[in-house]
Coordinates of C-alpha atoms and ligand atoms in Angstrom, one line a residue:
X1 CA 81.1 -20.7 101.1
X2 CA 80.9 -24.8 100.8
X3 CA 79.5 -25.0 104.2
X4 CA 76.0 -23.3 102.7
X5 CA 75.8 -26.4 101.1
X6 CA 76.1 -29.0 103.6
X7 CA 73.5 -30.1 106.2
X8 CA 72.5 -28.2 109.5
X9 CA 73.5 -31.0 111.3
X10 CA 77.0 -30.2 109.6
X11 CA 76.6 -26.7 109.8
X12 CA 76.2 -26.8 113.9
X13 CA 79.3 -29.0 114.0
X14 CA 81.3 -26.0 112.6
X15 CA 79.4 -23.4 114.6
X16 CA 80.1 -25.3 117.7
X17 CA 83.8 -26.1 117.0
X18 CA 84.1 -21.9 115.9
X19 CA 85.1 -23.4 112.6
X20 CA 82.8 -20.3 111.8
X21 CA 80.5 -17.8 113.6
X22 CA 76.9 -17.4 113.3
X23 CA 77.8 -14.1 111.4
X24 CA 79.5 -15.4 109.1
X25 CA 77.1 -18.2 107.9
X26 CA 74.3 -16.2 108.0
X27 CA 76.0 -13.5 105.9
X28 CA 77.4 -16.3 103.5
X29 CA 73.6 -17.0 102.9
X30 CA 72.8 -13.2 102.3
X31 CA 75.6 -12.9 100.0
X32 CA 74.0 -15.9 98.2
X33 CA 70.5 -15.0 98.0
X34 CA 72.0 -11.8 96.7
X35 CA 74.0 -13.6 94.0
X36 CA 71.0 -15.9 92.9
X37 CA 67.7 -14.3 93.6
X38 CA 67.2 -12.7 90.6
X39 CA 67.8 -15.7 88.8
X40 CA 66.2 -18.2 90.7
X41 CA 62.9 -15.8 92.1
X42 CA 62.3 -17.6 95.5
X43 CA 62.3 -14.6 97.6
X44 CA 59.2 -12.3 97.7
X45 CA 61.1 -10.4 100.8
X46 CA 64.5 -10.5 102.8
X47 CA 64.3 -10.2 106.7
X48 CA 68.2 -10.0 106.6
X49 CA 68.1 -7.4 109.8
X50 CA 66.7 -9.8 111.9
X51 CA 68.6 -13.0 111.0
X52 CA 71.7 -10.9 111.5
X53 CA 70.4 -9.9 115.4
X54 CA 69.7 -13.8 115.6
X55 CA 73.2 -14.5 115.0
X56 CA 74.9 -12.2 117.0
X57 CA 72.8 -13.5 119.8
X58 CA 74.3 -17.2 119.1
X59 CA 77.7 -16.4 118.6
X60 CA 77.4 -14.8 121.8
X61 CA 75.9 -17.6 124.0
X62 CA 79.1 -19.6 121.4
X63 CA 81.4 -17.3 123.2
X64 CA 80.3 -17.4 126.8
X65 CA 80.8 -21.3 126.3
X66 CA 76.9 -22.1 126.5
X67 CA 75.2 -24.6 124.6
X68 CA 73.1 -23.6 121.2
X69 CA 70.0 -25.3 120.5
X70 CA 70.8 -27.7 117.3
X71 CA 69.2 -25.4 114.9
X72 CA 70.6 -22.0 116.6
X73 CA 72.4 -19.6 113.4
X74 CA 71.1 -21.9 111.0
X75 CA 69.6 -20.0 107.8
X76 CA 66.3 -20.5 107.1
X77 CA 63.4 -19.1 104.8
X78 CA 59.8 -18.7 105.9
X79 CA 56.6 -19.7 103.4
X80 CA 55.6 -16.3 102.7
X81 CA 52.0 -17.2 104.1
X82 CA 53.1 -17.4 107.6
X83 CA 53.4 -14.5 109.8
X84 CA 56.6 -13.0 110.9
X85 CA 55.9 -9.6 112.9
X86 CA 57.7 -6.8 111.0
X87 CA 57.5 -8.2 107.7
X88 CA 55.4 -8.0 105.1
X89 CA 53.2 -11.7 104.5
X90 CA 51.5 -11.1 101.2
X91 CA 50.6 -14.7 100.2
X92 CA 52.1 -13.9 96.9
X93 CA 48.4 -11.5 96.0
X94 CA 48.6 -8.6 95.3
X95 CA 45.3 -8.5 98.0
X96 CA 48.1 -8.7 100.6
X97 CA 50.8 -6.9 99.2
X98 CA 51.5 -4.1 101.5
X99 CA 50.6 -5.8 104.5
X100 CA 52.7 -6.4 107.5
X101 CA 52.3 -9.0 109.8
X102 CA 51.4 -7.4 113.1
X103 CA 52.1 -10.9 115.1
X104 CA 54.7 -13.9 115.2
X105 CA 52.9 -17.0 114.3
X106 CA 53.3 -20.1 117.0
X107 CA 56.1 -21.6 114.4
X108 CA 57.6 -18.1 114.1
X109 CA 57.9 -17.8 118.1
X110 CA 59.1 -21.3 118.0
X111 CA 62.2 -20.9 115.7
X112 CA 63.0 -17.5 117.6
X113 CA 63.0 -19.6 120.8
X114 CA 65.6 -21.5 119.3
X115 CA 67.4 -19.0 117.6
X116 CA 67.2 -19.8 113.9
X117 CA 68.0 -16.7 112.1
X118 CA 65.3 -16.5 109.6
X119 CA 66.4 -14.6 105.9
X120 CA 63.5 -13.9 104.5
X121 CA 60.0 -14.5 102.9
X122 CA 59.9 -17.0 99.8
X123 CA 57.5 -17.0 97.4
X124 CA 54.3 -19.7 96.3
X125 CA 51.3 -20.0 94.3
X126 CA 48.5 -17.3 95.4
X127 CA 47.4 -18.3 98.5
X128 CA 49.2 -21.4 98.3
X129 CA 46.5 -22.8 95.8
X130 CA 48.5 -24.6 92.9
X131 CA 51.4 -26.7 91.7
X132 CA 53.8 -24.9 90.0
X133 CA 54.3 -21.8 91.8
X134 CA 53.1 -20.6 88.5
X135 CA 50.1 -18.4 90.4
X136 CA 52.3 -16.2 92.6
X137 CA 51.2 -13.0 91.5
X138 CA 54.4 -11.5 92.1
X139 CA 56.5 -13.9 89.7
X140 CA 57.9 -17.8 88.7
X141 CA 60.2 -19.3 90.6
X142 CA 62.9 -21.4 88.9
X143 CA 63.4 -25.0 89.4
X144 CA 67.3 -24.9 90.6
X145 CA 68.3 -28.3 88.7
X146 CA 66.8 -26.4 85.6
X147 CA 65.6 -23.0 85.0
X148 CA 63.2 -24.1 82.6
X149 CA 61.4 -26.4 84.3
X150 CA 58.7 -25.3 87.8
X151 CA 60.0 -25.9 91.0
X152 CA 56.4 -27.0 92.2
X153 CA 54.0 -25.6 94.1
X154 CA 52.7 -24.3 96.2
X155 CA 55.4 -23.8 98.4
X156 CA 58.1 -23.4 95.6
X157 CA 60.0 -20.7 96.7
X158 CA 60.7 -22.3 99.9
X159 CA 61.8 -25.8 97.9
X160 CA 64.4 -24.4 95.6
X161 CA 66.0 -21.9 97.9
X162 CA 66.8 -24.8 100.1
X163 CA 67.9 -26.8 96.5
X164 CA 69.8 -24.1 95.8
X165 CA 71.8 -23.7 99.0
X166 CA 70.5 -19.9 99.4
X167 CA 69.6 -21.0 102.9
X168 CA 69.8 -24.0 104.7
X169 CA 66.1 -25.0 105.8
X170 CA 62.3 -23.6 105.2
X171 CA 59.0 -23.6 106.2
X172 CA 56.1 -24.7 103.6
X173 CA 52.6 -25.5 104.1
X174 CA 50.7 -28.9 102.8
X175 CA 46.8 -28.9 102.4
X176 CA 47.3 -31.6 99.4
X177 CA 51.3 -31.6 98.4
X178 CA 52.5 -28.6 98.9
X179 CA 55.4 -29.4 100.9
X180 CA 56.4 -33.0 99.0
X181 CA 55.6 -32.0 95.6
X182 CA 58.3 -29.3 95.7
X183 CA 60.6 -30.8 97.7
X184 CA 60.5 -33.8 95.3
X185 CA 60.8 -31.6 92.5
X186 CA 63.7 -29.9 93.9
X187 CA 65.7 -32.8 94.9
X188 CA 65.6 -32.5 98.7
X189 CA 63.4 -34.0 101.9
X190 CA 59.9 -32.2 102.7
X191 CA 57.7 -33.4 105.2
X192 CA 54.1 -32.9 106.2
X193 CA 53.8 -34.2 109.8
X194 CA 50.3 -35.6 110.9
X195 CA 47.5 -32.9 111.3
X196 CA 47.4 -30.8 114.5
X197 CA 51.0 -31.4 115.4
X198 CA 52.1 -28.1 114.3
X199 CA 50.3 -25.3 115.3
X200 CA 48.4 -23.6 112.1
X201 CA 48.2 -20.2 114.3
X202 CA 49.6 -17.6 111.8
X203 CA 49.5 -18.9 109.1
X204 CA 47.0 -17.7 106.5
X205 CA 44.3 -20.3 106.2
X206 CA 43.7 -22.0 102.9
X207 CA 42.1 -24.8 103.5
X208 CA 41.8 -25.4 107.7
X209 CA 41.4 -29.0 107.7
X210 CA 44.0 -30.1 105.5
X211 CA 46.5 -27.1 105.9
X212 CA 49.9 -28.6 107.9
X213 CA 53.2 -26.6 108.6
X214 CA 56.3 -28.5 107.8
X215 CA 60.0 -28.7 106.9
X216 CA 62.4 -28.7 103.9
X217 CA 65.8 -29.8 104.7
X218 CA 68.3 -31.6 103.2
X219 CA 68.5 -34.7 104.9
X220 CA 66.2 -36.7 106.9
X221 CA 68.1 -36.0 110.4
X222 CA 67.5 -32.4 109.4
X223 CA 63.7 -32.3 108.9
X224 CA 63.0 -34.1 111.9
X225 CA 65.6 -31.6 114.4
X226 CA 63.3 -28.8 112.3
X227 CA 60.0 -30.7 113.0
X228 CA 61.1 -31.0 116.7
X229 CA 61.7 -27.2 116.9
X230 CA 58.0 -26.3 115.6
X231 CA 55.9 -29.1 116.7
X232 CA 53.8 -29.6 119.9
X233 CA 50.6 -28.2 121.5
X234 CA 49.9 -24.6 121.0
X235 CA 46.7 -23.5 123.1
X236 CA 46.1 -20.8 120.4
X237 CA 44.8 -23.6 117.7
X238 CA 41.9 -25.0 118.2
X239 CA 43.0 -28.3 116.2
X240 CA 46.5 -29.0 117.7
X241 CA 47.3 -32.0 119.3
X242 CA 47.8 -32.8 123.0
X243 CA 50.3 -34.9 122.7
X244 CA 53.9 -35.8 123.2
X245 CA 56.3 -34.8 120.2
X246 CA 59.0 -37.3 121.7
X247 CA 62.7 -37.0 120.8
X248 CA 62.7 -38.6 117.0
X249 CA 65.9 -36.5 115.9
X250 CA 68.7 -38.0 118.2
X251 CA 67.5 -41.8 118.3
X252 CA 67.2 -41.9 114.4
X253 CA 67.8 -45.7 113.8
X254 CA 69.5 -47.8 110.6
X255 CA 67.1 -50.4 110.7
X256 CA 64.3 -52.1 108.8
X257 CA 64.1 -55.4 109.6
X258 CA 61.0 -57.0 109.7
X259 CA 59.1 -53.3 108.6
X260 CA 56.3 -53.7 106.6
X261 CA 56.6 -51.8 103.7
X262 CA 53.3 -51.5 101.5
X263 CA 53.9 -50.3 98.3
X264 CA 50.2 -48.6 96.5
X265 CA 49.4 -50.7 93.6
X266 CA 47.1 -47.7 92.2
X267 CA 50.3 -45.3 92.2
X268 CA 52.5 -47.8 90.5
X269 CA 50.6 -48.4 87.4
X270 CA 50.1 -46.5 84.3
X271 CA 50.2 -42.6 84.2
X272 CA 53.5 -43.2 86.1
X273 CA 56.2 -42.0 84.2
X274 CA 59.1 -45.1 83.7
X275 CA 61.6 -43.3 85.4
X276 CA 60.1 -42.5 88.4
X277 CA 58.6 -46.0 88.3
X278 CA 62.1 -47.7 88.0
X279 CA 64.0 -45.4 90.6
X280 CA 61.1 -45.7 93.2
X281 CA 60.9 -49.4 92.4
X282 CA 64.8 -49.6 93.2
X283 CA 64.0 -47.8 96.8
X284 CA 61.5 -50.4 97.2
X285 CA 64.3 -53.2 96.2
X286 CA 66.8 -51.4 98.8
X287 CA 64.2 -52.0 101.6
X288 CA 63.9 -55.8 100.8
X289 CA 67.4 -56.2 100.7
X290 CA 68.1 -54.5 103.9
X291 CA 65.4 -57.0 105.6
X292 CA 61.7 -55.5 105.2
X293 CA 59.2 -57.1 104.2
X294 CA 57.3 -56.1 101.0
X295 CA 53.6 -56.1 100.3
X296 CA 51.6 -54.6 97.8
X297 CA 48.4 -52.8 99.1
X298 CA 45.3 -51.5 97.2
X299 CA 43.4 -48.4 97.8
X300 CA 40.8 -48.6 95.8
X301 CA 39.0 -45.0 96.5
X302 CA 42.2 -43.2 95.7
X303 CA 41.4 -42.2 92.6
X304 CA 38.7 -39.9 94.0
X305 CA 40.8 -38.3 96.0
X306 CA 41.7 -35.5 93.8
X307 CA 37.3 -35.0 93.4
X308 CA 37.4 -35.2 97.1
X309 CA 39.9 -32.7 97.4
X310 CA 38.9 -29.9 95.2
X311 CA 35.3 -29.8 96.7
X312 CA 36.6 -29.6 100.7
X313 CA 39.5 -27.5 99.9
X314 CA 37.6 -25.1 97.9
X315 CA 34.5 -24.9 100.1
X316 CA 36.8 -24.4 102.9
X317 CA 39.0 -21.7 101.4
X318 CA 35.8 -19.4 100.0
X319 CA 35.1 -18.9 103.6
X320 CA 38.3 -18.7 104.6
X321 CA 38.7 -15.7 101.8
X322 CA 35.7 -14.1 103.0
X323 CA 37.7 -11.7 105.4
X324 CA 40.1 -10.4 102.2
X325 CA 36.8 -7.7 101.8
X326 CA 38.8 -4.4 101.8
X327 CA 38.1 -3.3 105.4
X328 CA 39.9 -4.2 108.0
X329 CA 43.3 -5.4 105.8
X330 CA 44.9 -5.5 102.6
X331 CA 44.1 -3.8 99.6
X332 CA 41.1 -2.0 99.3
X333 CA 40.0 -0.7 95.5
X334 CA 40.0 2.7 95.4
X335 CA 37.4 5.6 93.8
X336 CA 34.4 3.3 94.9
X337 CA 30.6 4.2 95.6
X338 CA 29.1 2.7 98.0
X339 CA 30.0 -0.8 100.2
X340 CA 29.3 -3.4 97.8
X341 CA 30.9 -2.0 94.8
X342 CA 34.1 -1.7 96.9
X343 CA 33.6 -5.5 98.5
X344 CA 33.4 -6.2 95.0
X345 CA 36.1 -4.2 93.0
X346 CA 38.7 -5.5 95.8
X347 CA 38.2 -8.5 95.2
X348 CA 38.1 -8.7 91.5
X349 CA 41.2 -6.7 91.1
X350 CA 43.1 -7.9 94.1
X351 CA 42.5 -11.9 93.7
X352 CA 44.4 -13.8 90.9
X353 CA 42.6 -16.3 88.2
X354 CA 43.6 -19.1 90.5
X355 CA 41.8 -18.2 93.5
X356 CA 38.6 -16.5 92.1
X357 CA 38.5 -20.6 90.0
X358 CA 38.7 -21.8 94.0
X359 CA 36.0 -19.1 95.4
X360 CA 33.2 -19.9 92.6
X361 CA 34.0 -23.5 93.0
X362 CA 33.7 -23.9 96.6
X363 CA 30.8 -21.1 97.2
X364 CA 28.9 -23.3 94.8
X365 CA 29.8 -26.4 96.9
X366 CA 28.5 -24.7 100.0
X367 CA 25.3 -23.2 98.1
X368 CA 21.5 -24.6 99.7
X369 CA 20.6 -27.4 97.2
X370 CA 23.9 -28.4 96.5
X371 CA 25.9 -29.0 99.9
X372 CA 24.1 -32.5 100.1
X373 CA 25.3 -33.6 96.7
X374 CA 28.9 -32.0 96.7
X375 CA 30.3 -31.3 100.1
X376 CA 27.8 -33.8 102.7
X377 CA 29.3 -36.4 99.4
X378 CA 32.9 -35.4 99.4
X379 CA 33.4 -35.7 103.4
X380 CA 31.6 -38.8 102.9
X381 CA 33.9 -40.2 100.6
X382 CA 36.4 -39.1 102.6
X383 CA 36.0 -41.0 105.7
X384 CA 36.1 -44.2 103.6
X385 CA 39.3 -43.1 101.6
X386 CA 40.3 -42.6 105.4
X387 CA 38.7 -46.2 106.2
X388 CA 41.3 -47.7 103.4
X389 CA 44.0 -46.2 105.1
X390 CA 43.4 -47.4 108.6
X391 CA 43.0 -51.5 107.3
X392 CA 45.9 -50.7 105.2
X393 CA 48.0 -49.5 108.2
X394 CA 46.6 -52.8 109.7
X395 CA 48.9 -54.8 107.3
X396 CA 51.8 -52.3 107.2
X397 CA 53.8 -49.8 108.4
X398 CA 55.1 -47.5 105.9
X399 CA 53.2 -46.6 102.4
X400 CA 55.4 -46.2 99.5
X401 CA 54.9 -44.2 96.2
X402 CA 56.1 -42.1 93.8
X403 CA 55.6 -38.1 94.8
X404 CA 54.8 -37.4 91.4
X405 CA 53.7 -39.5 88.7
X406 CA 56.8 -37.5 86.6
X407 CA 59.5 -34.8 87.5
X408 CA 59.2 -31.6 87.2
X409 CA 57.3 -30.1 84.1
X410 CA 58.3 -27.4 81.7
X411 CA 57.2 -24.0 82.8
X412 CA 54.3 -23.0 81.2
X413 CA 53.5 -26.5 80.0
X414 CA 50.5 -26.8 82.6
X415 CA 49.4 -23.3 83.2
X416 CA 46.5 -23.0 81.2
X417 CA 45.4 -26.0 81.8
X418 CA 44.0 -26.1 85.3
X419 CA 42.3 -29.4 85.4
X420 CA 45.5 -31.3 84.7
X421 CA 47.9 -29.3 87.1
X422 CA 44.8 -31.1 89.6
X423 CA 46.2 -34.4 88.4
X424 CA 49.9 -34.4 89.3
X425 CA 48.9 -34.1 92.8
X426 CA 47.2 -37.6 92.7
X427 CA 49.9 -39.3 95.1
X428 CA 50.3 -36.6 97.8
X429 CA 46.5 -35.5 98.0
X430 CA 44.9 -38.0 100.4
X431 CA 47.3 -38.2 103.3
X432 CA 45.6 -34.7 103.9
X433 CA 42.4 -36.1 103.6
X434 CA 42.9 -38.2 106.7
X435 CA 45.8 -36.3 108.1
X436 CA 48.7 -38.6 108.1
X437 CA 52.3 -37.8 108.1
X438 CA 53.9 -37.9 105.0
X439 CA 57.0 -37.4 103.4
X440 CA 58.8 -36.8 100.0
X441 CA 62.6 -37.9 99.5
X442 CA 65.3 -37.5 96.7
X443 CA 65.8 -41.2 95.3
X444 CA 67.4 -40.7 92.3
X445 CA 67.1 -38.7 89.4
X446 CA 66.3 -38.9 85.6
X447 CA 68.5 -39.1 82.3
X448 CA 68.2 -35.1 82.2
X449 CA 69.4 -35.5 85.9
X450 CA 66.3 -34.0 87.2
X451 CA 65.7 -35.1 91.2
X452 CA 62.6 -38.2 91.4
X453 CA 61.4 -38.1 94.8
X454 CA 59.9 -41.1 96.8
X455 CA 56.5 -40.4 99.1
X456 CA 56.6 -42.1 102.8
X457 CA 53.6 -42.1 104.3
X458 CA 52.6 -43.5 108.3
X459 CA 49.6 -43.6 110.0
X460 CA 48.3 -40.7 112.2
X461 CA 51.3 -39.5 114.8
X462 CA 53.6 -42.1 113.9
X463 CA 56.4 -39.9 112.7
X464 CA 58.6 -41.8 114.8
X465 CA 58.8 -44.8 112.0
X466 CA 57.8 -42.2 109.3
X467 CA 61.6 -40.7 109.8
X468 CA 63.1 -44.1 110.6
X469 CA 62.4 -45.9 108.3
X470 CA 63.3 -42.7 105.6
X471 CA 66.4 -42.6 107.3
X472 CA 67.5 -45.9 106.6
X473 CA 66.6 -45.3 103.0
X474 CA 68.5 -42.4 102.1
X475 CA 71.7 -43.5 104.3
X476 CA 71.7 -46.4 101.9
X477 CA 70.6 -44.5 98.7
X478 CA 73.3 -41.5 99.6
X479 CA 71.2 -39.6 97.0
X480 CA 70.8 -36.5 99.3
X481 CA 74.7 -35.2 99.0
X482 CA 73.5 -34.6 95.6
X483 CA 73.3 -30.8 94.8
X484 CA 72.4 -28.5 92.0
X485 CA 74.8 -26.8 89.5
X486 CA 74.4 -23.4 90.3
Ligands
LIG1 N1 48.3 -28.4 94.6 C1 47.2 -28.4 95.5 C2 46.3 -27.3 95.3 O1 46.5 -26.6 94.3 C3 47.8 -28.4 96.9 C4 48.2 -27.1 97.4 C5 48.7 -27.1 98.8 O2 49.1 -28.2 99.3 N2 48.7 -26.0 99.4 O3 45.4 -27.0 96.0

């Protein structure tokens, strides 16, 4: 069905004008996911059922004559590290993989509220910890553009079965990239909003200061009616924001005039392939022409970032992990002695390379004699990376950079080679650090027509200009129609 392929917004249009029912498009996306999944491998599990209920329930209010929220019957895909009562949430580990999610998480309550039929589970990196999707522990997922190249991580399965028109919008999770990498990867729009504005209840903690819940759509308008539905205070995490989410979605403006647009000098230099260089350097051109104002800006401690990152997100996700022990959930190894041979044997066999790398790294982080010279340092170092940024957003509005220093990689090219799989998340890593909102876009694509993606980035809860001023960019660069051939 061609309408799989077009935008929500379009996809509401012909819901609410009974061009088609709610039935129909979400079965149009099962029929898909059927025709593709075995190819493509986004899916670890379908929740067809459900989304099926959810769309008898719109094309019922459809037929009554009542209005549908704007995302009502449109097919979506959950990260498979978010909870979704009924289903299984394994994380892709095989430490999770029987278990079913007893409770909805806050985002999960939030898209039944608004009726978004959800299709299933999709699949990531274990845990979400990687950048390739290349440590699920279930299996790779396909990059959609190109089977043999990664579709990024860690939310990868969530990236290409939007690319690929299985369903129509996902959920991912960011705690350095892992919503933008993919999504620029992919070809299509993911968007971490600032920290706190989505509630992180039910979702399986990685790292709990950088982790975010945000969109993948296809356009701009998209992500932020998908933002809207999930954002806002939740009482049930501790971190969320009391604050306004505002209507973004229906006052989305064409206009740059007189925006300051900083573009980061460190992420435009060398290490950046010349392709993404040229076509995020012709984004930068289509701002000046439409009336911003461009200014290059320096942030000096960037380059730590990545050091940064890997000691706070690892420190934070070995205690995080402490609770996958083999007694109150998950797998438990079996034909063991006594309580720390079976604390240990779970873990061993149930945890992938990946994550055990994570554990050691971050235990020894937190260890007595070392916390003062790797984590008391990193959280240092990370206030003044978040210092740059605040006199930065004294000069401008917007950031600019690549998402990626290249496209997406060969699978298998990076796998064994951990510490440079850390590098292509250079661009996307610090807006965790100091929790701005940030977002990847398509803005053109290579000779081998593989998707290049542009990073916005705004200071702390100003999505408002974030999607603005990406709006204006991608109505101009029309790159977004653009759609894989499969
Ligand atoms: N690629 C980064 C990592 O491996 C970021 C992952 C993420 O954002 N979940 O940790």
């Amino acid at each position: 069905m061609e309408l799989l392929k077009k935008t929500a917004k379009e996809q509401h249009k012909a819901l609410v004008e009974k061009e088609v029912s709610a039935l129909e498009l979400v079965k149009a996306s099962i029929e898909r996911i059927e025709k593709l999944d075995d190819t493509i491998g986004a899916f670890n599990s379908y929740t067809f059922e459900s989304a099926i209920e959810t769309a008898k329930k719109v094309d019922e209010k459809i037929l009554k004559g009542e209005s549908i929220p704007p995302l009502a019957g449109i097919p979506l895909a959950l990260k498979d590290n978010m909870n979704f009562k009924g289903s299984k949430t394994t994380c892709s580990s095989k430490i999770l993989e029987n278990f079913i999610s007893p409770y909805d998480a806050t985002v999960t309550s939030k898209l039944k509220e608004n009726l978004v039929p959800i299709l299933g589970k999709t699949n990531l990196d274990e845990f979400a910890m990687g950048s390739s999707n290349e440590n699920s522990a279930f299996k790779i997922v396909k990059n959609p553009y190109n089977l043999n190249k990664v579709p990024g991580g860690s939310s990868g399965g969530s990236a290409a079965s939007v690319s690929s028109s299985e369903v129509t919008l996902s959920l991912g999770s960011d705690t350095g990239g892992s919503i933008r990498l993919p999504a620029s990867f992919c070809g299509i729009v993911g968007f971490k909003p600032t920290y706190g504005r989505v509630s992180r209840y039910g979702l399986v903690a990685f790292a709990s200061s950088l982790d975010q819940i945000g969109p993948f759509a296809r356009s701009i308008e998209d992500a932020a009616y998908l933002y809207e539905a999930i954002a806002g205070y939740d009482e049930k995490d501790s971190t969320s924001l009391r604050m306004e989410v505002g209507d973004i979605s229906s006052n989305l403006k064409t206009d740059v005039k007189g925006l300051k647009v900083g573009v980061i000098k460190e992420l435009m230099q060398e290490g950046i392939s010349d392709e993404v260089k040229s076509s995020v350097e012709n984004a930068i051109k289509t701002y000046e022409k439409m009336g911003a104002i461009i200014k290059e800006i320096s942030l000096p401690l960037l380059k730590h970032s990545i050091g940064v990152y890997y000691i706070v997100a690892t420190a934070e996700a070995s205690s995080n992990l402490a609770r996958f022990d083999g007694v109150k959930y998950g797998y438990r190894a079996p034909n063991c002695e006594n309580l720390l041979e079976m604390y240990t044997k779970t873990r061993a066999q149930g945890f992938g390379p990946e994550v055990k790398r994570r554990i050691m790294l971050g235990t020894y982080a937190l260890s007595s004699g070392y916390y003062d010279a790797y984590y008391k340092k990193a959280q240092q170092i990370r206030r003044l990376i978040a210092n740059d940024f605040n006199k930065a957003f004294g000069e401008v509005d917007i950031l600019v950079s690549p998402t990626c220093p290249t496209v997406a990689f060969d699978l298998n090219s990076k796998a064994n080679n951990p510490l440079e799989m850390y590098l292509t998340d250079i661009a996307t890593i610090s807006s965790n650090l100091v929790g701005a909102p940030a977002l990847s876009m398509p803005c053109g694509f290579d000779k081998d027509n593989m998707p290049i993606g542009i990073q916005i980035i705004a200071k702390n809860l100003d999505e408002k200009t974030l999607l603005n001023s990406a709006y204006t960019l991608e109505q101009e660069l029309c790159v977004y129609n653009s759609r894989p051939n499969i």
